[in-house]
Short mmCIF file of C-alpha atoms in Angstrom, two decimals:
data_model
loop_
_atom_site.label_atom_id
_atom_site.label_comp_id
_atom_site.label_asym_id
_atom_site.label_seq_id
_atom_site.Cartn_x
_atom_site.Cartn_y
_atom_site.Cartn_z
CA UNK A 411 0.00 0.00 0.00
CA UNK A 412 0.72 3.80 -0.28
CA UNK A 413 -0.63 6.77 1.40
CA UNK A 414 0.05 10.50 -0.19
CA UNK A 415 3.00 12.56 1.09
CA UNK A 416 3.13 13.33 4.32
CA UNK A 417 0.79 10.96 5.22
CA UNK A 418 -2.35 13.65 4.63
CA UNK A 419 -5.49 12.19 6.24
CA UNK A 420 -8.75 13.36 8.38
CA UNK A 421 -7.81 14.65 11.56
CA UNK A 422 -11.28 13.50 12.65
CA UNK A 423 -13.29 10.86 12.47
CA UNK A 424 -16.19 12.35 11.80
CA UNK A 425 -16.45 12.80 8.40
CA UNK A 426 -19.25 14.01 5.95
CA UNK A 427 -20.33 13.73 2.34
CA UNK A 428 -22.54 14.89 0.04
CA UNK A 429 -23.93 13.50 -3.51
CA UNK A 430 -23.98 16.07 -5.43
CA UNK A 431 -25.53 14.92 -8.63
CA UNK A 432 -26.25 11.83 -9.88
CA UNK A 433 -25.57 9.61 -12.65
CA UNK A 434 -28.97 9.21 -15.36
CA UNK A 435 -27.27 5.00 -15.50
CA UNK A 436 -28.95 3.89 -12.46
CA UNK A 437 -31.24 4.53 -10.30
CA UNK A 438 -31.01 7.34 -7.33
CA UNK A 439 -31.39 5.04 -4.65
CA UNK A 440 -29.08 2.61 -6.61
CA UNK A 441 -26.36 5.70 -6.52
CA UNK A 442 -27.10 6.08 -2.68
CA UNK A 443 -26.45 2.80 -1.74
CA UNK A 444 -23.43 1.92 -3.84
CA UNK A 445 -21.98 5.11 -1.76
CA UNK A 446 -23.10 4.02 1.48
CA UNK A 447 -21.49 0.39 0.61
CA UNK A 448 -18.28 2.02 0.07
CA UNK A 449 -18.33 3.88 2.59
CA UNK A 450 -18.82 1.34 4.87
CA UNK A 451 -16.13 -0.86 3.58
CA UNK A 452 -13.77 2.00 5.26
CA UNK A 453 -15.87 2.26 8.81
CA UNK A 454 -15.98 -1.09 9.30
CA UNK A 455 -12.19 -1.53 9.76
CA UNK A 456 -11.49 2.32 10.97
CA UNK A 457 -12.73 4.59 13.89
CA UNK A 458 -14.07 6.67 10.95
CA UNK A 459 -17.96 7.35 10.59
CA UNK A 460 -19.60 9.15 7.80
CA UNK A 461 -22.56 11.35 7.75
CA UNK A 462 -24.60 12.62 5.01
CA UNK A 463 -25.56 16.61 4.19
CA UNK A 464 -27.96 17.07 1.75
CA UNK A 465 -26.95 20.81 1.13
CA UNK A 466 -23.74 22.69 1.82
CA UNK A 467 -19.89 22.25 2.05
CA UNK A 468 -19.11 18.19 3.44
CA UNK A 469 -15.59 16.90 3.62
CA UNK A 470 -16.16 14.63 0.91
CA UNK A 471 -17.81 16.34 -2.68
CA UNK A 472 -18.75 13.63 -5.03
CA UNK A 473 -20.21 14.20 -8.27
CA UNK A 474 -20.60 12.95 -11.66
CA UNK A 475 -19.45 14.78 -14.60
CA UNK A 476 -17.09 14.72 -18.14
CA UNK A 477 -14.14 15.77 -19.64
CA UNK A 478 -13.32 19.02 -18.12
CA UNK A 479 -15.52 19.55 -15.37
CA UNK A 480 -14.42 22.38 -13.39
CA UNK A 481 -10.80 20.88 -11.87
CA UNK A 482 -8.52 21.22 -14.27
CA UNK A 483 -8.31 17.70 -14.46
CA UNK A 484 -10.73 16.53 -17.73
CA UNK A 485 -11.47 13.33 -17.80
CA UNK A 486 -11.24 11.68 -21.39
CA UNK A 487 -14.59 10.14 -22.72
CA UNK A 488 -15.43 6.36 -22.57
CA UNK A 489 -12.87 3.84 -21.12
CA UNK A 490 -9.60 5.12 -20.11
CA UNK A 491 -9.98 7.34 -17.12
CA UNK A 492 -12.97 6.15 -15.20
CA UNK A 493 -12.49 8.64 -12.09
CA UNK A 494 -10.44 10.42 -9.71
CA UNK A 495 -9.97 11.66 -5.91
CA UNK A 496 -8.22 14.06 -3.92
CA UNK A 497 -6.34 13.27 -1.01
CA UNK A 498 -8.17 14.62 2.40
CA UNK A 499 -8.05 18.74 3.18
CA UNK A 500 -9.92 22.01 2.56
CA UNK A 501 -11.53 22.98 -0.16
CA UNK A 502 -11.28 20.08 -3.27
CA UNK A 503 -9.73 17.57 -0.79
CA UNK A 504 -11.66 14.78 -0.63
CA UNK A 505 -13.90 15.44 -3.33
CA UNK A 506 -14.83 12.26 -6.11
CA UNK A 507 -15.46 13.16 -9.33
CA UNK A 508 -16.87 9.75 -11.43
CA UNK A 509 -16.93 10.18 -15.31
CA UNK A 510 -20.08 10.46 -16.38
CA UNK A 511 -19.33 9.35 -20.14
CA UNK A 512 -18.69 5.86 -18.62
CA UNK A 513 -21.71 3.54 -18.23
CA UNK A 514 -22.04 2.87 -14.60
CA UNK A 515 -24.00 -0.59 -13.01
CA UNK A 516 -24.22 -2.22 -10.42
CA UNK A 517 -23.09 -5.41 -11.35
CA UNK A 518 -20.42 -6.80 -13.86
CA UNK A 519 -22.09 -5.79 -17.08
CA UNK A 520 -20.24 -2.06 -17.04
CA UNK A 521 -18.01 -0.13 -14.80
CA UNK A 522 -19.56 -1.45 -11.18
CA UNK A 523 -20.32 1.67 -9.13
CA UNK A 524 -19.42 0.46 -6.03
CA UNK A 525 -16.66 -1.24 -6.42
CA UNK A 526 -15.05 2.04 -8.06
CA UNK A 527 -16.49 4.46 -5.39
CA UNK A 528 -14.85 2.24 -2.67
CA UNK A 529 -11.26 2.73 -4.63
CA UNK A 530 -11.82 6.48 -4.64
CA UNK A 531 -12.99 7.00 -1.28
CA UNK A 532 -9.84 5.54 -0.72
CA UNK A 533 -8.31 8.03 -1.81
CA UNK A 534 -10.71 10.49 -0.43
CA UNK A 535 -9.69 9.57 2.79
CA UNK A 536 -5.54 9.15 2.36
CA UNK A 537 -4.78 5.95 0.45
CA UNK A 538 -2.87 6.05 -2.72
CA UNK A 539 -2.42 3.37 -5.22
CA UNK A 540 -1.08 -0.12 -4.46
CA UNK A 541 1.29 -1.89 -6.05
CA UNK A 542 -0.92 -5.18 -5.14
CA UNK A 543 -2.88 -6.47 -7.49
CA UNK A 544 -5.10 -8.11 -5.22
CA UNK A 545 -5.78 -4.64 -3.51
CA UNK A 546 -8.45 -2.73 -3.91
CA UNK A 547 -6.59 0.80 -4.35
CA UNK A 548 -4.37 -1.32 -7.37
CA UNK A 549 -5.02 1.30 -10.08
CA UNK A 550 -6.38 -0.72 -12.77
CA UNK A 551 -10.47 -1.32 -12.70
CA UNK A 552 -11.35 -5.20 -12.50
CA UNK A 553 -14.66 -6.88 -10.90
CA UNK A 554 -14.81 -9.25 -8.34
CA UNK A 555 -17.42 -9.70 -5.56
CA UNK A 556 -17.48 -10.46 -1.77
CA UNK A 557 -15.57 -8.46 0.69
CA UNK A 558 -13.51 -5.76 -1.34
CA UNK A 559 -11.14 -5.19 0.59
CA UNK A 560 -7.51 -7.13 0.99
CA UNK A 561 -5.27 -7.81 3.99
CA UNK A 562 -2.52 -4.80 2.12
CA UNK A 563 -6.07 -2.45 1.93
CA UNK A 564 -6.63 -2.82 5.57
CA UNK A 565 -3.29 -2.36 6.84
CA UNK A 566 -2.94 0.70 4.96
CA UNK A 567 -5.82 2.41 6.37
CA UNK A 568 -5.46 1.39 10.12
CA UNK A 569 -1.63 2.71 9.48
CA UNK A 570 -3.79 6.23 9.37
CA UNK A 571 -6.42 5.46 11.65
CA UNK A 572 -6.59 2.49 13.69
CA UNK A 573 -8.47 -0.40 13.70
CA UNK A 574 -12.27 -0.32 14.68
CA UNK A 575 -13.23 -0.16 17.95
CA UNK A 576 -15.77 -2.07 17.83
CA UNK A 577 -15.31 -4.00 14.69
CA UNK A 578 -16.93 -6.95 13.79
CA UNK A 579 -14.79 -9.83 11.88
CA UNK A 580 -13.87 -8.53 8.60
CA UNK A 581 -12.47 -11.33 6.50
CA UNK A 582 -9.99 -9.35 3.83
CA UNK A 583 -9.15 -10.95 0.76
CA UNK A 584 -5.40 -12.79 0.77
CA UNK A 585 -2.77 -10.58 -1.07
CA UNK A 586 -2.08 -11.75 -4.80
CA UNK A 587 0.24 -15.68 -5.08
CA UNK A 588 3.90 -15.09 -5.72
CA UNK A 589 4.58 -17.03 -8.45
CA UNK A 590 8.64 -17.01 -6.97
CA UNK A 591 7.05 -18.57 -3.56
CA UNK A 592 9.47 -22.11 -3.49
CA UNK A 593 6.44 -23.29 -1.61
CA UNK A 594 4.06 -22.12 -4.08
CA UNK A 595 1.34 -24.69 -4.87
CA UNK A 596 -1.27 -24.45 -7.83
CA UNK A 597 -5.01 -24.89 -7.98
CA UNK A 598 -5.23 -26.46 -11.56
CA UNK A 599 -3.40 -25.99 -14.91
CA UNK A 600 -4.39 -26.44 -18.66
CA UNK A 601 -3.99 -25.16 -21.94
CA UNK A 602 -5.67 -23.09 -23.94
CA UNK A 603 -5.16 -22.72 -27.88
CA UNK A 604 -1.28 -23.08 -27.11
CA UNK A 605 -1.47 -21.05 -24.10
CA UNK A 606 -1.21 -22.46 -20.11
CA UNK A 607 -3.10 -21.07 -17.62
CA UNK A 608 -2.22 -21.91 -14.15
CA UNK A 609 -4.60 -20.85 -11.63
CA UNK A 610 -4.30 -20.31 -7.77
CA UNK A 611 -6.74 -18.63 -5.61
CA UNK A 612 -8.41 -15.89 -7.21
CA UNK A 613 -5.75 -15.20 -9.80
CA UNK A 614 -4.61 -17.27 -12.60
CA UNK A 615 -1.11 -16.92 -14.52
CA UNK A 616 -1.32 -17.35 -18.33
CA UNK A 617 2.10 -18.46 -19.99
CA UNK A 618 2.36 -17.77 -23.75
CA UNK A 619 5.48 -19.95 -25.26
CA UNK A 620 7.19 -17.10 -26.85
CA UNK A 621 7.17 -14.84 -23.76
CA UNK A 622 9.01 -16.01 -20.66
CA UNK A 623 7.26 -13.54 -18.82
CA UNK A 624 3.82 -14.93 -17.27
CA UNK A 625 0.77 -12.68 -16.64
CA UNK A 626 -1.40 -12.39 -13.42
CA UNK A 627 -4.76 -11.47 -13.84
CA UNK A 628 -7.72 -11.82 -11.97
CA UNK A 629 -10.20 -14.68 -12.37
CA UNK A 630 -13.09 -12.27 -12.16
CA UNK A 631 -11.78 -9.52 -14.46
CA UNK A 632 -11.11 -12.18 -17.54
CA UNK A 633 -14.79 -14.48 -16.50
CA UNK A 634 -17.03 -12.69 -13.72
CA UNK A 635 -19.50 -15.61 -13.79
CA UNK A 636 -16.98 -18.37 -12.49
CA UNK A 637 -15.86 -18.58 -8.57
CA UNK A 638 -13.03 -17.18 -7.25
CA UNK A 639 -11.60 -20.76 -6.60
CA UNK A 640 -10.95 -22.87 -9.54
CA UNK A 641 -10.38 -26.44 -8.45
CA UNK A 642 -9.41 -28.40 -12.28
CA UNK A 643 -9.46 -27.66 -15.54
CA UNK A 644 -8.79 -29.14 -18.58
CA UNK A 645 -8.84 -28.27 -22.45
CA UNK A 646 -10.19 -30.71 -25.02
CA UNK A 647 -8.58 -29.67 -28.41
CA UNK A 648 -11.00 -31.24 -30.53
CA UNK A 649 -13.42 -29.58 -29.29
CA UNK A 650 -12.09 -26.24 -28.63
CA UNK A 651 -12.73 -26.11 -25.18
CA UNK A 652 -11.76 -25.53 -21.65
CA UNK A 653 -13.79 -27.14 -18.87
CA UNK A 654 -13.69 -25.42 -15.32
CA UNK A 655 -14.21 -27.17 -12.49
CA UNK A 656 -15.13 -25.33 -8.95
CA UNK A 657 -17.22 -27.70 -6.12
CA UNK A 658 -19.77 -29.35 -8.07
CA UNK A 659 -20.22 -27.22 -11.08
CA UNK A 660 -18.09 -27.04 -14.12
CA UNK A 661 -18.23 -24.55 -16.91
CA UNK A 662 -16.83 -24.63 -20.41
CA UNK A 663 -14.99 -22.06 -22.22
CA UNK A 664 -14.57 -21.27 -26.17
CA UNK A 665 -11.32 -19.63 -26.39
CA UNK A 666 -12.36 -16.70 -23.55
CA UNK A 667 -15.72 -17.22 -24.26
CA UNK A 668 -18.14 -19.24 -21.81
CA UNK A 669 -20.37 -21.11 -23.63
CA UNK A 670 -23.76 -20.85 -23.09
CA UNK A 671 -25.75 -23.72 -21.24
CA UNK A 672 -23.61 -23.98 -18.04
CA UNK A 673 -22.65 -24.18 -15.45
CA UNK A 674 -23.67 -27.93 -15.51
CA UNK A 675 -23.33 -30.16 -12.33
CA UNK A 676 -20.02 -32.57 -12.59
CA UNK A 677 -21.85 -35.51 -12.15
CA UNK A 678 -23.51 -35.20 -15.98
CA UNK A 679 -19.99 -36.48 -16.16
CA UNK A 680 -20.73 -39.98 -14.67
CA UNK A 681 -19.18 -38.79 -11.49
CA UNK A 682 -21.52 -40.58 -8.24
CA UNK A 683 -22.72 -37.84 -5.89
CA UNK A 684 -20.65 -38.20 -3.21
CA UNK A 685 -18.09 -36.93 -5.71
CA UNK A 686 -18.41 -32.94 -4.72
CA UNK A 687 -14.89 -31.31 -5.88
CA UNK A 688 -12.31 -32.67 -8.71
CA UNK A 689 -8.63 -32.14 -7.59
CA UNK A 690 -7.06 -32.26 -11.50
CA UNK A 691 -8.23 -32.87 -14.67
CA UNK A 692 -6.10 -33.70 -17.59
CA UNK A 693 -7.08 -34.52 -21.40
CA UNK A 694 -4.33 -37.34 -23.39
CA UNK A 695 -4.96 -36.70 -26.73
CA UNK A 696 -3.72 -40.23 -27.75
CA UNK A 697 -6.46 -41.90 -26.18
CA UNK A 698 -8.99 -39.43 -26.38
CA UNK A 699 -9.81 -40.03 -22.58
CA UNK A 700 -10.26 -36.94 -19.82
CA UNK A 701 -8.50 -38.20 -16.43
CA UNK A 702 -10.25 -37.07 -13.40
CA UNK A 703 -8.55 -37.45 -10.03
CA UNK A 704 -10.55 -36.75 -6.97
CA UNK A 705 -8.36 -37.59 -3.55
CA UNK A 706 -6.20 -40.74 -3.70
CA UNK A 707 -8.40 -42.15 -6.71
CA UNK A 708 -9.19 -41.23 -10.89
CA UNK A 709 -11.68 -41.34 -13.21
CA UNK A 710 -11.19 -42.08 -17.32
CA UNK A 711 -13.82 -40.68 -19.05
CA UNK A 712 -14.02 -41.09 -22.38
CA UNK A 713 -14.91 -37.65 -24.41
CA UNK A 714 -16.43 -39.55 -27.75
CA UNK A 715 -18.50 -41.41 -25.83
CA UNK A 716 -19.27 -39.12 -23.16
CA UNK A 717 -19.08 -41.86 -20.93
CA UNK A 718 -17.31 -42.79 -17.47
CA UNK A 719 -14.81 -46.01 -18.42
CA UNK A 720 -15.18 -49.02 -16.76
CA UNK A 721 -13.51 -49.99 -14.45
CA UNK A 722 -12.99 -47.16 -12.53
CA UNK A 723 -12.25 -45.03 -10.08
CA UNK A 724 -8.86 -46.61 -9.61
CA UNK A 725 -5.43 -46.21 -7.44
CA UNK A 726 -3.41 -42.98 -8.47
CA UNK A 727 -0.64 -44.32 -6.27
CA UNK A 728 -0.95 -48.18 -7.98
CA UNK A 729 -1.31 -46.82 -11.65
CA UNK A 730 1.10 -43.59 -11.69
CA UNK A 731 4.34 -45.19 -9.93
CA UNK A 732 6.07 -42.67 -8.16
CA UNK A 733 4.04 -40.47 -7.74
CA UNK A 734 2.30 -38.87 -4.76
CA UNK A 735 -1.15 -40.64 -3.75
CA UNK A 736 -2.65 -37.04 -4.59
CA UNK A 737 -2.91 -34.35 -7.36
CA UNK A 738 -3.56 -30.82 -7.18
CA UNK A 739 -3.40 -30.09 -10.74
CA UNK A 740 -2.30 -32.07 -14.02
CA UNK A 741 -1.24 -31.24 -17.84
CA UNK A 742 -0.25 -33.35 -20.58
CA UNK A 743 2.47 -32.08 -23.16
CA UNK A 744 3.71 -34.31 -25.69
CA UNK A 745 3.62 -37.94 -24.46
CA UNK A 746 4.45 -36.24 -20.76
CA UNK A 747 1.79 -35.99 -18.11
CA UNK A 748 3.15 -33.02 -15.42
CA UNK A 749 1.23 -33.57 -12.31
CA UNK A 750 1.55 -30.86 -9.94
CA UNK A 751 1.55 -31.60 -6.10
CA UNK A 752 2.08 -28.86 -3.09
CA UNK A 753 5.25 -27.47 -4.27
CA UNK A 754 6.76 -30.28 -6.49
CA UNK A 755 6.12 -31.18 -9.91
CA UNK A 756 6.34 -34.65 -11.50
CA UNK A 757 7.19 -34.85 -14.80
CA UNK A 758 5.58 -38.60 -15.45
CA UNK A 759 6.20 -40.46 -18.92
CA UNK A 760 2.87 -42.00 -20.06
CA UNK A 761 4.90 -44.75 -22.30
CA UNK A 762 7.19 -45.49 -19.83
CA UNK A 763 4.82 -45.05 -17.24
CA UNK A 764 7.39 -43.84 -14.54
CA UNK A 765 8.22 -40.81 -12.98
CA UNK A 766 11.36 -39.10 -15.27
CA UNK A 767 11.64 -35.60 -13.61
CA UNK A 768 10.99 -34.00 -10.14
CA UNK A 769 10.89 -30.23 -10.29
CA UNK A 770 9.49 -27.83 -8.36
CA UNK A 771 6.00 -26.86 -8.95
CA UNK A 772 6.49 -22.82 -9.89
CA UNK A 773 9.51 -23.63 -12.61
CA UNK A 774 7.20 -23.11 -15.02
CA UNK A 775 6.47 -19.55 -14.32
CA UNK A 776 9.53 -18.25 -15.24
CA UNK A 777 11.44 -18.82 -11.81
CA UNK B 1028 20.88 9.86 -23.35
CA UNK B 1029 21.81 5.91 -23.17
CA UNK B 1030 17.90 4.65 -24.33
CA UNK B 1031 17.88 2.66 -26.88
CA UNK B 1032 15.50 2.50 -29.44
CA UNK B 1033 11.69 1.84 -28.81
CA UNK B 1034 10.19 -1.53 -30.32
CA UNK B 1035 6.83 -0.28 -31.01
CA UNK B 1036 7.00 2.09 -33.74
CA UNK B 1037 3.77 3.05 -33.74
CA UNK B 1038 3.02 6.30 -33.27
CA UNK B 1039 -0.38 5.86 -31.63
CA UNK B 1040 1.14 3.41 -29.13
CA UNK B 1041 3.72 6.13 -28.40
CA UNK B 1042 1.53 9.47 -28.23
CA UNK B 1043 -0.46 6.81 -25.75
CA UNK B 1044 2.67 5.91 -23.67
CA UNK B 1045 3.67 9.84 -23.51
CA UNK B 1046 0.36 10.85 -22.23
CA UNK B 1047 0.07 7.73 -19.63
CA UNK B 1048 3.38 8.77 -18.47
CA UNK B 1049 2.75 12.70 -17.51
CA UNK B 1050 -0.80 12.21 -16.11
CA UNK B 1051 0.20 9.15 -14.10
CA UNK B 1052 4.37 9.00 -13.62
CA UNK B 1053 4.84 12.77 -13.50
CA UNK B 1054 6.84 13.07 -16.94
CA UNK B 1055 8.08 16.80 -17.55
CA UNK B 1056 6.46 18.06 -20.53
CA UNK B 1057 9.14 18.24 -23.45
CA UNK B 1058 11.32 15.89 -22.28
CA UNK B 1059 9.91 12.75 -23.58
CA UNK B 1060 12.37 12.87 -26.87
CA UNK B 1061 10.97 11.45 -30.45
CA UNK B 1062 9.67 7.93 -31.20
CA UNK B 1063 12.55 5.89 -32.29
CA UNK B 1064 14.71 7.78 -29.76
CA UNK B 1065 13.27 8.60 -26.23
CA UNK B 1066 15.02 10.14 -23.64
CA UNK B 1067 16.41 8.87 -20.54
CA UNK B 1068 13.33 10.52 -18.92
CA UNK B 1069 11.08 8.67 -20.89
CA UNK B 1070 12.84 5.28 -20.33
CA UNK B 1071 13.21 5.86 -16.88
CA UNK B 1072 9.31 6.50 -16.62
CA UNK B 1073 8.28 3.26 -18.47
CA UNK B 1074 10.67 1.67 -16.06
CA UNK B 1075 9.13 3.09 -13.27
CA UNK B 1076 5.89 2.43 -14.35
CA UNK B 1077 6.52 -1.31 -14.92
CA UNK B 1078 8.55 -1.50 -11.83
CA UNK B 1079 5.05 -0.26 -9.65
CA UNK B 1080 3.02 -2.98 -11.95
CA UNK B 1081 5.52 -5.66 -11.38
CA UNK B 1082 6.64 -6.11 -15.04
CA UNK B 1083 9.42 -7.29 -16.68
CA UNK B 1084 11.41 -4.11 -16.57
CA UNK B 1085 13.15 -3.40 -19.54
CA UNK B 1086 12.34 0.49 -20.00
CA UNK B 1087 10.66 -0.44 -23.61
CA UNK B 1088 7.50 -0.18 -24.66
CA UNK B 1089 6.84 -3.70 -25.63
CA UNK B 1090 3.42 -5.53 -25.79
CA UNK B 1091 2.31 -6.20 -22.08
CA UNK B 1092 3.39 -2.71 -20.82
CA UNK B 1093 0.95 -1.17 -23.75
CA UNK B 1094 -1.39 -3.52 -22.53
CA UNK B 1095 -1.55 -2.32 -19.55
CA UNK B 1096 -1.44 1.05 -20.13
CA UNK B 1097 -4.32 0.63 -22.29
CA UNK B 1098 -6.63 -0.75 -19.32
CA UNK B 1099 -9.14 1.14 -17.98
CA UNK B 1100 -8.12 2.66 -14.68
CA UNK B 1101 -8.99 5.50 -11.73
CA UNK B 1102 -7.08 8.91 -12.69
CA UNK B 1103 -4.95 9.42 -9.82
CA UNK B 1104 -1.54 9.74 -10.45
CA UNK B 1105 0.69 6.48 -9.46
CA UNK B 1106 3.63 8.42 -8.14
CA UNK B 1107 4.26 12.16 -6.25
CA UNK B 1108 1.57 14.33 -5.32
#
């Protein structure tokens, strides 16, 4: 986290605002209460408390408005700039100003409201950006929902004001995986159209061959509808797609695209119900069969067919010799299955059916 | 100045990188040099800039640094007052 030089904040806690105008894309009373929200994500960890003036001079200004709109500092149309804050004093401190030539909602469809009030009230009241990107004062807009705030978002306001006296339990979101962690474990892996994607927690990493580099992004930002937690995935080439498994649902992807008709429960798989998470999932495209592993066991399913195989679930342990009796995520790259477990990687020869490598798990991000 | 040249030689890309790099990284005005030759200003801005997004730094505007500066974002500058 950051705060503004010399640390400029509120030297109370008693702090008021004032809507000024409103945007025409929602509701009033839509407007009011994505404000409130945000607000409140900053009480409920603070000493702070906000009150409302209808009329007059508050601490905190906000309006809607477009390119130049009386500060000397335009905004530029749709996209780009979506809106701005000033760090807490007299006169324009604190005020918001939210571009009104963006389309504002209050869910994923546009620019969320809330979720971009609470980043510049923020500001309003001393943070600066983040270098996180888990963290809500990160500078670049991207939609997720739950509990906005992360652990770096908390500890940067409480560095101004405190904690909450009398807070109740706040659970913030973790800070962002480092893919250089040696203990770093993954969630699941696949490809997708010659890309990997490796996902853990709410972030995934996608690794193009031609750039060493990987990129972090969001889950949310790329696919609001899926979870936050990814649990397998798997791409079937001849279809051109990638499944998504999370609990008991799974959800299929066209290149970036979900595909309409899911989320579908797992078990349309052939999965029994007392099957309610997948660990891995990896497609051989030799065989044209989807392994499934759930604990110390794995499914073959067959993707012509759309059939379970008989004969299954069997032994991970008894059919994958040396490797671990569990798998937290699985790809399969030219005759090589690389199953991924805690921090350790197993580079497993499907001919040979034995165990040729042990790396660690994060060498493929460029570490 | 010890830049080198700037991969991306379009000019959009560039007008886009000088403008990111005032409003959000404090660049002086004038002292961004020409496309094909920036200044050590300019480099040391995109550095900067990829440094606070956890880039690759490299101080050249190559394709995920334009990527990002193309995302949609709040207007508060990154760096100073």
């Amino acid at each position: 986290y950051n705060h503004f030089p010399r640390d400029l904040k509120w030297q109370t806690n008693d702090v008021t605002f004032r809507i000024v105008n409103y945007t025409p894309d929602l509701e009033k009373s839509d407007v009011d209460r994505a404000i409130r929200r945000a607000l409140n994500v900053w009480s409920d960890v603070t000493p702070l408390t906000f009150k409302k003036l209808h009329k007059g001079i508050a601490d905190i200004m906000i309006s809607f408005g477009s390119r130049e709109h009386g500060d000397h500092n335009p905004f530029d149309g749709p996209d780009g700039l979506l809106a701005h804050a000033y760090p807490p004093g007299e006169g324009i401190g604190g005020d918001t100003h939210f571009d009104e030539d963006e389309h504002w909602s209050k869910d994923s469809s546009t620019y969320n409201l809330f979720i971009v009030a609470a980043h510049e009230l923020g500001h309003a009241l001393g943070m600066s950006h983040s270098t996180e990107p888990s963290a809500l004062m990160y500078p670049v807009y991207s939609y997720s929902t739950g509990y906005p705030l992360s652990e770096d978002d908390v500890e940067g306001i409480q560095a101004l004001y405190g904690p909450n006296p009398n807070s109740r339990k706040v659970k913030p979101k973790p800070d962002a995986p480092d893919k250089c962690d040696p203990m770093l474990t993954f969630d699941a892996a696949t490809e997708l159209r010659g890309e990997t994607l490796v996902f853990k927690d709410r972030f995934y990493w996608r690794l193009h061959p031609q750039i060493p580099e990987p990129e972090q992004v969001l889950i949310k930002s790329t696919w609001p509808s899926i979870p936050n937690k990814v649990d397998a995935a798997y791409e079937n080439p001849e279809k051109d797609l990638v499944i998504i498994f999370s609990g008991i649902k799974m959800w299929a992807l066209n290149g970036y695209n979900l595909v309409d008709g899911y989320p579908k429960y797992i078990h349309r798989l052939g999965l029994p119900k007392s099957i309610r998470k997948i660990d891995a999932a990896v497609h051989i495209g030799d065989t044209g069969k989807t392994l499934l592993f759930t604990d110390e066991e794995y499914w073959s399913y067959d993707e012509a067919t759309g059939t379970m195989d008989r004969g299954y679930p069997r032994s991970i342990e008894k059919d994958f010799p040396g490797m671990n009796d569990e798998v937290d995520a699985a790809v399969y790259h030219y005759g090589f299955l690389y199953f991924f477990h805690e921090h350790v990687q197993y580079e497993y020869s499907y001919n040979s059916r034995k165990v040729m490598r042990i790396l660690r798990t994060n060498s493929i991000l460029n570490c | 100045s010890s830049a080198g040249p700037v991969p991306s030689e379009d000019l959009d890309d560039w007008l886009l990188a000088e403008k990111y790099l005032r409003h959000f990284y404090d660049l002086p005005v004038g002292l961004q040099g020409r496309r094909g030759e920036p200044s050590g200003h300019f480099t040391a801005k995109i550095k900067e800039m990829q440094r606070f997004f956890k880039l690759k730094v490299t101080g050249n505007l190559d394709e995920n640094t334009l990527d990002l500066m193309k995302e949609p974002r709040c207007g508060v500058p990154d760096v100073g007052e």
